[in-house]
XYZ file of C-alpha atoms in Angstrom:
778
model
C 6.314 62.434 52.474
C 2.880 63.889 52.006
C -0.269 61.847 51.322
C -0.342 63.097 47.750
C 3.286 62.113 47.225
C 2.667 58.613 48.612
C -0.301 58.091 46.236
C 1.777 59.220 43.258
C 4.511 56.810 44.283
C 2.058 53.903 44.535
C 0.626 54.658 41.088
C 4.120 54.858 39.636
C 4.987 51.534 41.243
C 1.885 49.929 39.771
C 2.767 51.283 36.340
C 6.283 49.910 36.602
C 4.973 46.543 37.746
C 2.525 46.413 34.804
C 5.340 47.326 32.341
C 7.236 44.345 33.664
C 4.408 41.985 32.748
C 4.399 40.104 29.402
C 2.811 41.907 26.490
C -0.235 39.633 26.334
C -0.914 40.186 30.029
C -0.739 43.956 29.652
C -3.576 43.708 27.073
C -5.967 42.447 29.739
C -7.731 45.099 31.807
C -7.020 45.337 35.501
C -9.637 44.381 38.059
C -10.235 48.021 38.766
C -10.979 48.751 35.102
C -13.157 45.627 34.817
C -15.128 46.441 37.938
C -15.602 50.025 36.861
C -16.797 49.010 33.406
C -19.290 46.444 34.744
C -20.594 48.935 37.278
C -21.087 51.542 34.578
C -22.893 49.055 32.330
C -25.109 47.938 35.189
C -26.023 51.500 36.064
C -26.683 52.231 32.417
C -28.942 49.160 32.097
C -30.841 50.024 35.269
C -31.232 53.593 34.148
C -32.362 52.561 30.674
C -34.848 50.077 32.115
C -36.207 52.754 34.450
C -36.637 55.164 31.552
C -38.409 52.526 29.445
C -40.613 51.542 32.373
C -41.735 55.150 32.657
C -42.256 55.901 28.986
C -43.904 52.586 27.913
C -47.578 52.863 28.890
C -50.138 50.149 29.403
C -51.945 50.393 26.038
C -55.609 50.085 25.246
C -56.882 46.564 24.531
C -56.066 45.345 21.035
C -58.587 44.916 18.221
C -59.143 41.256 19.072
C -62.480 42.077 20.677
C -63.814 43.276 17.304
C -62.171 40.586 15.180
C -63.482 40.044 11.627
C -64.588 36.857 9.951
C -62.149 34.693 8.060
C -63.080 34.319 4.388
C -62.159 31.056 2.644
C -62.083 30.961 -1.151
C -61.729 28.256 -3.777
C -58.608 28.216 -5.929
C -60.168 30.633 -8.434
C -59.812 33.346 -5.782
C -63.403 34.548 -6.099
C -65.792 31.696 -5.255
C -66.450 31.705 -1.519
C -66.318 28.495 0.520
C -67.243 29.866 3.938
C -66.920 32.731 6.402
C -65.695 31.874 9.880
C -63.696 33.325 12.716
C -66.128 35.626 14.562
C -64.883 35.623 18.142
C -66.965 33.308 20.305
C -66.431 34.707 23.785
C -68.446 35.673 26.881
C -66.454 37.286 29.697
C -67.133 36.150 33.252
C -65.965 37.401 36.650
C -63.465 35.394 38.647
C -66.038 34.375 41.259
C -67.949 32.397 38.592
C -64.931 30.307 37.769
C -64.568 27.340 40.181
C -61.539 27.650 42.456
C -60.201 24.243 41.377
C -60.353 25.336 37.724
C -58.353 28.463 38.607
C -55.830 26.339 40.473
C -55.560 23.851 37.601
C -54.725 26.708 35.216
C -52.051 28.040 37.562
C -50.645 24.517 37.950
C -50.532 23.933 34.188
C -49.354 27.343 33.003
C -47.451 29.212 35.776
C -46.828 27.580 39.132
C -45.139 30.716 40.495
C -48.076 32.948 39.532
C -49.051 33.930 43.064
C -45.429 34.691 44.019
C -43.889 36.338 40.928
C -44.039 40.029 40.024
C -45.453 39.531 36.565
C -42.330 37.964 35.116
C -40.303 34.915 36.108
C -36.590 35.525 35.494
C -35.636 31.997 36.583
C -38.209 30.503 34.226
C -37.030 32.676 31.340
C -33.388 31.690 31.904
C -34.353 28.024 32.213
C -36.419 28.166 29.001
C -33.615 29.873 27.118
C -31.068 27.347 28.357
C -33.265 24.388 27.353
C -33.702 25.929 23.914
C -29.927 26.251 23.528
C -29.537 22.615 24.574
C -31.726 21.563 21.650
C -34.774 20.551 23.681
C -37.030 22.549 21.402
C -38.380 26.061 21.774
C -39.219 26.528 25.453
C -41.691 29.046 26.822
C -40.879 31.021 29.951
C -43.861 33.356 29.927
C -45.923 33.851 33.060
C -49.711 34.017 33.093
C -49.386 37.799 33.389
C -47.187 37.956 30.281
C -49.571 35.746 28.301
C -52.490 37.912 29.372
C -50.629 41.054 28.281
C -49.856 39.447 24.907
C -53.465 38.334 24.376
C -55.194 41.461 25.626
C -52.879 44.376 24.896
C -50.380 43.297 22.252
C -50.247 40.853 19.331
C -48.937 37.347 18.660
C -45.958 38.697 16.665
C -42.720 36.865 17.473
C -40.389 39.896 17.641
C -37.860 41.154 20.185
C -39.601 44.542 20.336
C -42.956 42.925 21.185
C -41.340 40.690 23.798
C -39.628 43.669 25.413
C -42.888 45.602 25.641
C -44.570 42.491 27.026
C -42.071 42.341 29.916
C -42.426 46.020 30.822
C -46.216 46.034 30.613
C -46.417 42.795 32.606
C -44.464 44.422 35.439
C -46.806 47.425 35.430
C -49.967 45.342 35.214
C -48.803 43.173 38.128
C -48.323 46.313 40.244
C -51.574 47.967 39.204
C -53.980 45.006 39.281
C -54.894 42.265 41.699
C -53.826 38.687 40.894
C -57.476 37.614 40.686
C -58.180 40.268 38.072
C -55.144 39.224 36.053
C -56.171 35.563 36.160
C -59.742 36.439 35.153
C -58.465 38.544 32.248
C -56.209 35.710 31.125
C -58.999 33.120 31.244
C -61.395 35.425 29.388
C -58.926 36.242 26.582
C -57.286 32.859 25.978
C -58.123 30.568 23.081
C -59.206 27.009 23.948
C -59.892 25.543 20.499
C -63.217 24.790 18.771
C -63.534 28.521 18.074
C -63.964 29.210 21.810
C -62.312 32.279 23.328
C -62.510 32.456 27.084
C -63.262 29.884 29.756
C -67.036 30.360 29.538
C -67.211 29.570 25.817
C -64.794 26.684 26.327
C -67.012 25.155 29.035
C -69.952 25.198 26.615
C -67.898 23.960 23.646
C -66.305 20.988 25.430
C -68.820 20.015 28.114
C -72.051 21.835 27.318
C -72.187 23.468 30.762
C -71.798 26.891 32.344
C -68.290 27.587 33.587
C -69.540 27.542 37.180
C -70.523 23.875 36.744
C -67.073 22.592 35.772
C -65.745 19.839 38.027
C -62.117 19.099 38.885
C -61.346 16.883 35.889
C -63.105 19.127 33.380
C -61.350 22.235 34.641
C -57.989 20.490 34.474
C -58.641 19.413 30.881
C -59.537 22.967 29.820
C -56.339 24.104 31.538
C -54.336 21.545 29.537
C -55.841 22.846 26.271
C -54.141 26.227 26.731
C -50.800 24.814 25.581
C -52.073 23.453 22.238
C -55.825 24.015 21.855
C -56.337 22.532 18.390
C -53.938 19.602 18.782
C -55.166 18.538 22.226
C -58.872 18.219 21.382
C -59.137 14.512 22.163
C -62.308 14.067 20.098
C -60.512 14.964 16.880
C -56.823 14.508 17.764
C -54.534 11.899 16.276
C -53.763 8.986 18.625
C -50.365 10.496 19.403
C -51.809 13.915 20.235
C -54.517 12.336 22.358
C -51.818 10.751 24.485
C -50.070 14.114 24.804
C -53.309 15.815 25.841
C -53.963 13.258 28.581
C -50.349 13.569 29.731
C -50.835 17.343 29.990
C -54.034 16.768 32.002
C -52.093 14.565 34.422
C -49.367 17.208 34.630
C -51.912 19.823 35.708
C -53.379 17.582 38.421
C -49.960 16.520 39.698
C -49.005 20.179 39.940
C -52.104 20.876 42.024
C -50.914 18.265 44.504
C -47.406 19.727 44.495
C -48.736 23.232 45.181
C -51.035 22.037 47.949
C -54.280 22.688 46.055
C -55.331 19.020 45.935
C -54.973 16.011 48.196
C -53.302 12.857 46.991
C -56.513 10.912 47.554
C -58.579 13.290 45.416
C -55.862 13.209 42.759
C -55.926 9.406 42.659
C -59.713 9.375 42.349
C -59.747 11.755 39.359
C -60.606 10.195 35.981
C -60.199 11.766 32.583
C -63.449 13.527 31.541
C -64.215 12.854 27.874
C -65.572 16.040 26.248
C -68.646 16.090 24.046
C -68.381 15.932 20.262
C -67.521 19.208 18.529
C -70.574 21.155 17.531
C -70.573 22.583 13.981
C -70.067 26.282 13.504
C -72.669 28.199 11.565
C -71.973 28.709 7.899
C -69.972 25.491 7.590
C -72.682 23.144 6.369
C -72.210 20.819 3.433
C -68.611 20.347 2.328
C -67.475 23.800 3.516
C -66.577 22.749 7.047
C -64.345 19.923 5.848
C -62.479 22.179 3.425
C -61.978 24.827 6.098
C -60.689 22.130 8.437
C -58.102 20.910 5.916
C -56.951 24.482 5.211
C -56.718 25.362 8.908
C -54.845 22.144 9.664
C -52.309 22.934 6.951
C -51.771 26.546 8.047
C -51.212 25.583 11.676
C -49.196 22.381 11.157
C -46.899 24.071 8.626
C -46.167 26.916 11.042
C -47.587 29.537 8.677
C -49.791 30.940 11.436
C -50.733 29.926 14.972
C -54.214 28.824 15.935
C -55.035 31.856 18.076
C -54.064 34.345 15.365
C -56.000 32.406 12.748
C -59.116 32.187 14.881
C -58.926 35.885 15.720
C -60.222 36.442 12.193
C -59.762 39.009 9.481
C -57.951 36.662 7.078
C -58.703 36.178 3.393
C -57.578 32.639 2.594
C -57.357 31.347 -0.969
C -57.262 27.556 -0.922
C -56.119 25.038 -3.515
C -59.538 23.379 -3.760
C -61.156 23.214 -7.166
C -64.921 23.656 -6.874
C -65.959 21.472 -9.863
C -63.782 18.637 -8.577
C -65.007 19.080 -5.017
C -68.593 18.892 -6.228
C -67.704 15.842 -8.326
C -66.295 14.048 -5.278
C -69.466 14.614 -3.259
C -71.619 13.512 -6.203
C -69.560 10.344 -6.754
C -70.084 9.271 -3.144
C -73.798 9.999 -3.426
C -74.405 8.121 -6.680
C -72.016 5.193 -6.182
C -72.637 4.515 -2.491
C -75.318 6.530 -0.699
C -77.998 5.815 -3.297
C -77.299 2.095 -2.877
C -77.874 2.156 0.883
C -81.243 1.447 2.468
C -81.064 2.206 6.191
C -84.803 1.628 6.617
C -84.633 -1.950 5.298
C -81.116 -2.731 6.545
C -80.610 -0.663 9.700
C -77.982 -3.020 11.084
C -75.644 -2.653 8.093
C -76.551 0.419 6.034
C -76.246 3.028 8.781
C -73.118 4.872 9.909
C -71.301 4.125 6.628
C -68.579 6.717 6.116
C -66.188 7.709 3.345
C -62.785 9.374 3.544
C -61.248 10.772 0.374
C -58.558 13.087 -0.928
C -57.300 14.095 -4.355
C -53.812 15.522 -5.006
C -51.877 16.741 -8.047
C -48.719 14.569 -8.172
C -46.563 17.177 -9.888
C -47.252 19.898 -7.303
C -48.726 18.319 -4.160
C -51.730 20.642 -4.450
C -54.867 19.264 -2.788
C -57.707 19.802 -5.268
C -60.544 18.062 -3.411
C -61.281 16.167 -0.210
C -64.240 14.236 1.095
C -64.557 14.419 4.854
C -68.220 13.512 5.179
C -71.701 14.225 3.785
C -72.456 17.441 5.709
C -70.330 19.190 8.308
C -73.446 20.518 10.037
C -74.581 16.941 10.701
C -71.216 15.203 11.010
C -68.537 17.602 12.306
C -65.726 15.064 11.944
C -63.371 15.418 9.019
C -62.898 11.822 7.904
C -60.337 12.897 5.294
C -57.871 13.775 8.073
C -58.469 11.005 10.610
C -55.639 8.571 11.324
C -57.367 5.582 12.885
C -58.317 3.322 9.954
C -55.919 0.636 8.745
C -55.192 0.826 5.011
C -54.749 -2.879 4.340
C -53.306 -3.970 1.011
C -52.863 -0.422 -0.278
C -49.606 -0.735 1.702
C -48.274 -3.501 -0.569
C -46.818 -1.096 -3.174
C -44.640 0.259 -0.347
C -43.451 -3.285 0.395
C -42.594 -3.692 -3.273
C -40.776 -0.348 -3.455
C -38.698 -1.274 -0.407
C -37.811 -4.610 -1.978
C -36.727 -2.976 -5.229
C -34.583 -0.558 -3.222
C -32.982 -3.469 -1.349
C -32.466 -5.372 -4.633
C -31.748 -8.562 -2.699
C -33.113 -10.572 0.197
C -30.872 -10.898 3.238
C -29.629 -14.249 1.920
C -28.730 -12.803 -1.459
C -31.615 -13.679 -3.793
C -32.653 -10.901 -6.176
C -35.893 -9.010 -5.622
C -37.481 -7.818 -8.847
C -41.064 -7.484 -9.980
C -40.579 -10.869 -11.668
C -39.112 -12.722 -8.667
C -41.136 -15.814 -7.801
C -42.646 -16.340 -4.364
C -44.740 -19.098 -2.816
C -48.387 -17.992 -2.861
C -49.635 -20.752 -0.564
C -52.322 -19.444 1.773
C -51.310 -19.291 5.444
C -47.691 -20.113 4.658
C -45.733 -19.021 7.755
C -43.524 -16.006 7.112
C -39.877 -16.841 7.760
C -37.383 -14.412 9.181
C -39.936 -12.055 10.682
C -39.758 -10.701 14.239
C -43.168 -12.148 15.162
C -44.985 -15.304 13.973
C -47.278 -14.554 11.046
C -49.111 -16.793 8.562
C -51.733 -14.643 6.810
C -54.404 -16.337 4.720
C -55.123 -15.316 1.156
C -58.646 -14.281 0.340
C -60.949 -17.275 0.069
C -58.000 -19.295 1.428
C -56.715 -19.704 -2.141
C -53.334 -21.262 -2.924
C -51.482 -19.789 -5.907
C -48.284 -21.790 -6.009
C -45.159 -20.093 -7.344
C -46.056 -16.654 -8.721
C -44.225 -13.416 -9.464
C -44.415 -10.306 -7.327
C -46.209 -8.623 -10.215
C -48.922 -11.255 -10.318
C -49.147 -11.291 -6.534
C -49.872 -7.553 -6.618
C -52.519 -8.015 -9.304
C -54.279 -10.625 -7.150
C -53.291 -9.014 -3.818
C -51.809 -12.249 -2.495
C -51.189 -11.790 1.204
C -48.790 -14.688 1.748
C -46.418 -13.318 -0.907
C -46.176 -9.720 0.259
C -46.008 -10.658 3.925
C -42.817 -12.556 3.049
C -41.490 -10.019 0.542
C -41.756 -7.198 3.085
C -39.681 -9.200 5.555
C -37.169 -10.040 2.828
C -36.852 -6.338 2.016
C -36.321 -5.542 5.697
C -39.115 -4.198 7.859
C -37.053 -1.182 8.908
C -36.491 -0.388 5.233
C -40.218 -0.823 4.531
C -41.046 1.690 7.256
C -38.382 4.113 6.045
C -39.716 3.836 2.492
C -43.260 4.534 3.686
C -42.130 7.677 5.494
C -40.120 8.889 2.520
C -43.085 8.387 0.213
C -45.298 10.479 2.501
C -46.795 8.332 5.277
C -46.318 10.294 8.542
C -43.877 8.573 10.873
C -46.251 9.225 13.770
C -49.105 7.002 12.557
C -49.727 3.758 14.343
C -49.207 0.315 12.862
C -45.754 0.903 11.325
C -43.648 -0.855 13.924
C -40.884 -3.006 12.367
C -41.137 -5.232 15.435
C -44.415 -6.617 14.042
C -44.343 -8.761 10.927
C -47.976 -7.895 10.147
C -46.871 -4.343 9.274
C -46.285 -5.609 5.728
C -50.019 -6.003 5.037
C -51.156 -2.537 6.040
C -51.708 -2.180 9.772
C -50.670 1.470 9.338
C -53.381 4.096 9.845
C -52.573 7.159 7.713
C -55.374 9.504 6.697
C -56.867 9.516 3.221
C -54.874 12.693 2.543
C -51.657 11.034 3.765
C -52.267 8.005 1.533
C -53.059 10.149 -1.488
C -49.810 12.032 -0.902
C -47.782 8.801 -0.778
C -49.300 7.475 -4.010
C -48.760 10.898 -5.596
C -45.045 10.403 -4.957
C -45.134 7.200 -6.995
C -47.057 8.991 -9.748
C -44.452 11.776 -9.686
C -41.611 9.345 -10.400
C -40.386 9.252 -6.787
C -40.467 13.020 -6.166
C -42.399 13.729 -2.961
C -44.510 16.762 -2.114
C -46.181 17.200 1.258
C -49.826 17.842 0.289
C -50.719 21.505 0.743
C -54.048 23.315 0.611
C -53.537 27.095 0.822
C -52.375 29.266 -2.071
C -52.179 32.526 -0.095
C -53.605 34.388 2.881
C -53.665 38.047 3.762
C -55.245 40.374 6.298
C -55.931 44.090 6.027
C -55.342 45.865 9.338
C -57.376 48.869 10.534
C -54.530 51.205 9.629
C -54.409 49.906 6.073
C -51.286 47.770 6.394
C -51.586 44.287 4.892
C -50.287 41.188 6.656
C -49.111 38.511 4.206
C -47.510 35.627 6.147
C -44.879 33.678 4.266
C -46.131 30.257 3.204
C -43.818 27.232 2.893
C -41.910 26.477 -0.277
C -43.229 23.479 -2.193
C -39.950 22.002 -3.375
C -40.111 18.246 -3.936
C -37.766 15.855 -2.163
C -36.143 12.735 -3.573
C -38.154 9.968 -1.916
C -37.145 7.010 -4.089
C -35.277 6.682 -7.373
C -37.321 7.174 -10.517
C -36.698 3.632 -11.687
C -38.089 2.277 -8.424
C -41.218 4.458 -8.480
C -41.877 3.785 -12.158
C -41.443 0.033 -11.665
C -44.079 0.099 -8.934
C -46.375 2.139 -11.189
C -45.839 -0.387 -13.968
C -47.026 -3.163 -11.633
C -49.965 -1.131 -10.322
C -51.169 -0.597 -13.894
C -51.756 -4.348 -14.003
C -54.025 -4.063 -10.937
C -56.281 -1.829 -13.048
C -56.829 -4.511 -15.677
C -59.472 -7.153 -16.390
C -57.662 -9.688 -14.224
C -56.834 -7.278 -11.377
C -58.646 -6.431 -8.165
C -59.074 -2.862 -9.424
C -60.826 -3.881 -12.650
C -63.744 -1.533 -11.937
C -61.400 1.407 -12.533
C -61.139 0.417 -16.217
C -64.357 2.362 -16.721
C -62.247 5.518 -16.420
C -61.069 4.861 -19.978
C -57.629 6.352 -19.301
C -54.232 4.982 -18.282
C -54.420 4.392 -14.538
C -52.546 2.611 -11.777
C -53.768 1.750 -8.303
C -54.228 -0.710 -5.501
C -57.189 -2.025 -3.544
C -57.106 -2.674 0.180
C -59.304 -4.513 2.652
C -58.607 -5.049 6.349
C -59.275 -7.843 8.809
C -62.884 -8.311 9.861
C -63.860 -6.111 6.911
C -63.506 -2.985 9.069
C -62.301 -0.803 6.184
C -61.877 -0.939 2.416
C -59.705 1.288 0.212
C -58.719 2.139 -3.300
C -55.792 4.438 -3.989
C -54.842 5.144 -7.564
C -53.651 7.665 -10.066
C -53.397 8.801 -13.626
C -50.299 10.734 -14.708
C -51.954 14.007 -13.673
C -54.114 13.218 -10.620
C -53.938 10.949 -7.541
C -56.934 10.038 -5.391
C -57.480 7.827 -2.338
C -60.901 6.622 -1.182
C -61.557 4.786 2.091
C -64.782 3.208 3.351
C -65.639 2.226 6.927
C -68.472 2.112 9.465
C -68.394 3.721 12.894
C -70.797 3.769 15.811
C -71.732 7.460 16.197
C -71.926 7.231 19.991
C -68.998 5.009 20.952
C -66.925 5.681 17.800
C -66.134 1.969 17.668
C -65.470 0.537 14.202
C -68.129 -1.794 12.802
C -67.754 -4.404 10.012
C -68.717 -3.433 6.472
C -70.066 -6.898 5.757
C -73.722 -6.661 4.728
C -73.516 -3.042 3.572
C -75.879 -2.465 0.639
C -76.913 -6.101 0.939
C -73.475 -7.446 -0.071
C -71.816 -10.227 1.874
C -68.394 -8.570 1.827
C -67.175 -5.073 0.896
C -63.689 -5.017 -0.578
C -61.558 -2.253 -2.003
C -62.489 -3.289 -5.527
C -66.154 -2.540 -4.892
C -67.491 0.809 -3.612
C -64.103 2.511 -3.076
C -63.004 1.771 -6.643
C -66.393 2.757 -8.061
C -66.350 6.072 -6.180
C -62.771 6.655 -7.335
C -63.696 5.952 -10.944
C -66.791 8.150 -10.942
C -64.905 11.035 -9.345
C -61.837 10.744 -11.580
C -64.031 10.565 -14.679
C -65.664 13.875 -13.788
C -62.454 15.476 -12.477
C -60.560 14.748 -15.715
C -63.446 15.407 -18.080
C -62.368 17.681 -20.905
C -58.636 17.246 -20.267
C -56.325 15.479 -22.733
C -55.561 11.830 -22.003
C -51.994 11.447 -20.777
C -49.846 8.341 -21.035
C -47.511 7.200 -18.271
C -43.875 8.064 -19.041
C -42.123 5.192 -17.280
C -38.421 4.473 -16.963
C -38.338 1.037 -15.391
C -34.968 -0.192 -16.542
C -35.709 -0.816 -20.232
C -32.891 -0.088 -22.667
C -34.955 2.579 -24.367
C -37.266 4.100 -21.737
C -40.057 6.337 -22.899
C -43.837 6.700 -23.072
C -45.550 3.364 -22.712
C -48.531 1.940 -24.526
C -51.734 1.595 -22.548
C -53.109 -1.961 -22.786
C -56.570 -2.318 -24.221
C -59.146 -3.760 -21.793
C -59.645 -6.891 -23.862
C -58.358 -9.289 -21.224
C -55.675 -11.912 -21.407
C -55.249 -14.326 -24.262
C -54.104 -17.027 -21.882
C -56.072 -20.276 -22.186
C -56.535 -20.224 -18.402
C -57.994 -16.746 -18.388
C -61.524 -18.027 -17.938
C -60.809 -21.276 -16.185
C -60.507 -20.221 -12.547
C -62.349 -17.928 -10.148
C -61.069 -14.536 -9.119
C -59.243 -14.594 -5.806
C -56.751 -12.589 -3.844
C -56.391 -10.237 -0.962
C -58.994 -7.891 -2.482
C -61.821 -9.383 -4.431
C -64.805 -7.950 -6.240
C -67.519 -9.925 -7.939
C -67.325 -7.714 -10.991
C -63.772 -8.829 -11.868
C -63.315 -11.094 -14.853
C -61.661 -14.402 -14.176
C -57.910 -14.403 -13.629
C -55.118 -16.011 -15.489
C -52.561 -15.258 -18.087
C -49.564 -13.075 -18.206
C -49.612 -9.287 -18.103
C -51.054 -7.617 -21.168
C -47.904 -5.542 -21.510
C -44.343 -6.701 -21.073
C -43.187 -6.586 -17.439
C -40.014 -4.768 -16.630
C -37.253 -5.046 -14.078
C -36.108 -2.230 -11.834
C -32.921 -0.392 -12.686
C -29.659 -1.646 -11.310
C -28.961 1.748 -9.742
C -31.174 1.134 -6.698
C -29.683 1.487 -3.254
C -27.992 -1.719 -2.032
C -29.325 -3.171 1.162
C -27.196 -2.738 4.265
C -26.221 -5.650 6.431
C -25.860 -9.261 5.300
C -25.862 -10.148 1.684
C -23.502 -10.303 -1.267
C -20.980 -7.537 -1.692
C -21.990 -7.098 -5.325
C -25.579 -7.143 -6.595
C -26.709 -10.362 -8.164
C -28.108 -10.154 -11.693
C -31.791 -9.340 -11.951
C -34.168 -12.177 -12.690
C -34.644 -12.870 -16.418
C -37.851 -11.421 -17.849
C -40.471 -13.955 -18.892
C -41.744 -13.774 -22.399
C -45.291 -12.710 -23.087
C -46.247 -16.351 -23.541
C -45.264 -17.308 -20.018
C -48.297 -17.650 -17.809
C -48.820 -17.469 -14.108
C -50.249 -20.633 -12.568
C -53.964 -20.690 -12.046
C -54.989 -20.258 -8.413
C -56.512 -23.272 -6.765
C -58.961 -23.105 -3.858
C -57.419 -25.183 -1.120
C -59.696 -27.632 0.751
C -59.365 -27.074 4.439
C -59.490 -30.790 5.251
C -56.256 -31.434 3.351
C -54.244 -28.599 4.914
C -51.162 -29.976 6.690
C -50.699 -28.929 10.317
C -48.753 -25.735 10.932
C -45.282 -25.958 12.416
C -45.388 -25.851 16.183
C -42.317 -23.632 16.311
C -42.800 -20.209 14.715
C -40.101 -18.919 12.378
C -37.390 -16.873 13.974
C -35.677 -13.692 12.905
C -32.677 -15.704 11.830
C -34.571 -17.103 8.866
C -36.365 -20.294 8.037
C -35.097 -23.663 6.943
C -32.885 -23.928 3.921
C -35.720 -25.411 1.897
C -38.210 -22.590 2.456
C -39.998 -21.856 -0.871
C -39.974 -18.060 -0.620
C -38.318 -15.773 -3.150
C -36.878 -17.446 -6.217
C -35.861 -15.978 -9.512
C -37.565 -16.737 -12.748
C -35.793 -19.567 -14.483
């Protein structure tokens, strides 16, 4: 048998053996076919890659070096706010950059930089795998790839751009020395504060030449490369500050791992605080604050990244209304600044600051903000800062959570007319931590309704009511209304959360109150109508902006019931009485924090919501200072300057617009437009018999007393039942008092007659059976 015959016989035998296999097995290719196919695909891929490598050239540098200004416009689309965005960059050679700074960058951004060939396949696979596992979008780019993207390509997130980036990175790595690549990367990267390149960053953050950077400073600039705007510790939120310092530690630890730094030197390193941001030219007055709010929105919403925005060339139409913006600045000047006398009262009338924001409830559009008097002199945007407690402006959130729960954990109804013990320093029962907050002026109120307790801002009542509603539910309600879940002071493990230890910004607070004004429909405040950029070739970039669809935060009946109560705060007997000068239907809440470190008023009409905060801050240490003594007054509460500024601004902002009535559906049989009470005060005989007291007090308030000037209402029975313990069916709501029923007059409590506090603090399991907390109206 010849060789050819034997081969034919073997093939025939294999065919016969395959025919004998089951049908499903014959559908699978043989190993020979599989191996041949994979080999062909591999050869095809290698050949295709080789062809692409040859035909894709290293392009000329992109147009970033000749970037245009950004132009910011008011909402009318024609009035200019500011021009910014000219590239602030001075290239330097690698020998001027300290070696430890170079090593810190390699440690933070690409630890295989000196070994890889421009790309890191293992890093790319690892990043892709982590992304698939749901650990967030992971970056696998090397320093060479990032340099190619910055210097030769664009920031576009496309497969085509990524493919070109890989090919060009391989070529650049072959054609250029690693030192040149690292220098190009450090000269083209964005570090925040408008600084492109390591030289500009050294000046912006430490006021020194790049050659003078020490180990800690270089490591911090290296950490900024991951998130330049978010990791600026002088302006970052507390959470982002922690992330920035963690990134700084990561860079230094990597230097030890790579052998660049000894353990002893690493241990001795301390975090180097950068200098305050220096204002950019053209951003004086209110312009810099408005630009900051717009930039923050564009970046945080994912509309555009910081580097692309700062590269310039964008025409940005904001939501800000110039007449209202001017009115805000004027209100602060006339109602506060003109009353200060730093020369006569340097210890109290200096460093007084205001944070403010104004939002349309129906749309979430930010129409005005107040971040400071002049960005050129104070380059901190106080409207966005999240480090001032909001005090009693948090109480409406407590109330909303209680109305959602409908019942306390032991089954008693929670309505706006539920009675609570208003005794000052009454220990809260059932809370996770001991808490016995005093009322203002240590005043005892006796048994009062939640409505009256809001009018007088009675701390002892709402500290207990928040616990009765459930602190986890209170926090969840705050987040749904619009308070960011990342702000500090909203930990359900602390009973004091109920009285406003949270630190949202003025814009955050305005957004939350706008949700109440919008009948429970929440909008995230937004500040950019559109942006576009004309490219050199004539093409126009128009990034897609987020949709502004409202979310269901709380039921309408809940939100409207809270609004109904807050209307009583803006009344002759309420802590927000100064807002009556607006002459329109309004609802709001005052807030004052411990040690008089901040004072707030947040309020709204049907068409506009505004929050105003007041605080003092040492300009060098940034430590908070008490407001007591400001403008010669013993105490500054939310009902004073914040409410006056709010009223002056809202008067001008709404001038010429029709007066709108609140359309509330609070559980009445026939809901509809309400009737605004006239500011004639209460007809109660006790209306003038007792002094004004409460959690927020202003000397301009008339004396308290009497029932509400309009009939109180109960929340609808459709609210969400509380989980956990409690009755399986909701208990009936408390009966409504008639208009003749009066709240008890508050009585100042002599300190010498106060009984001793219990030695054992209340536990989470609840207080004694006789505790006089929430009771229904008889």
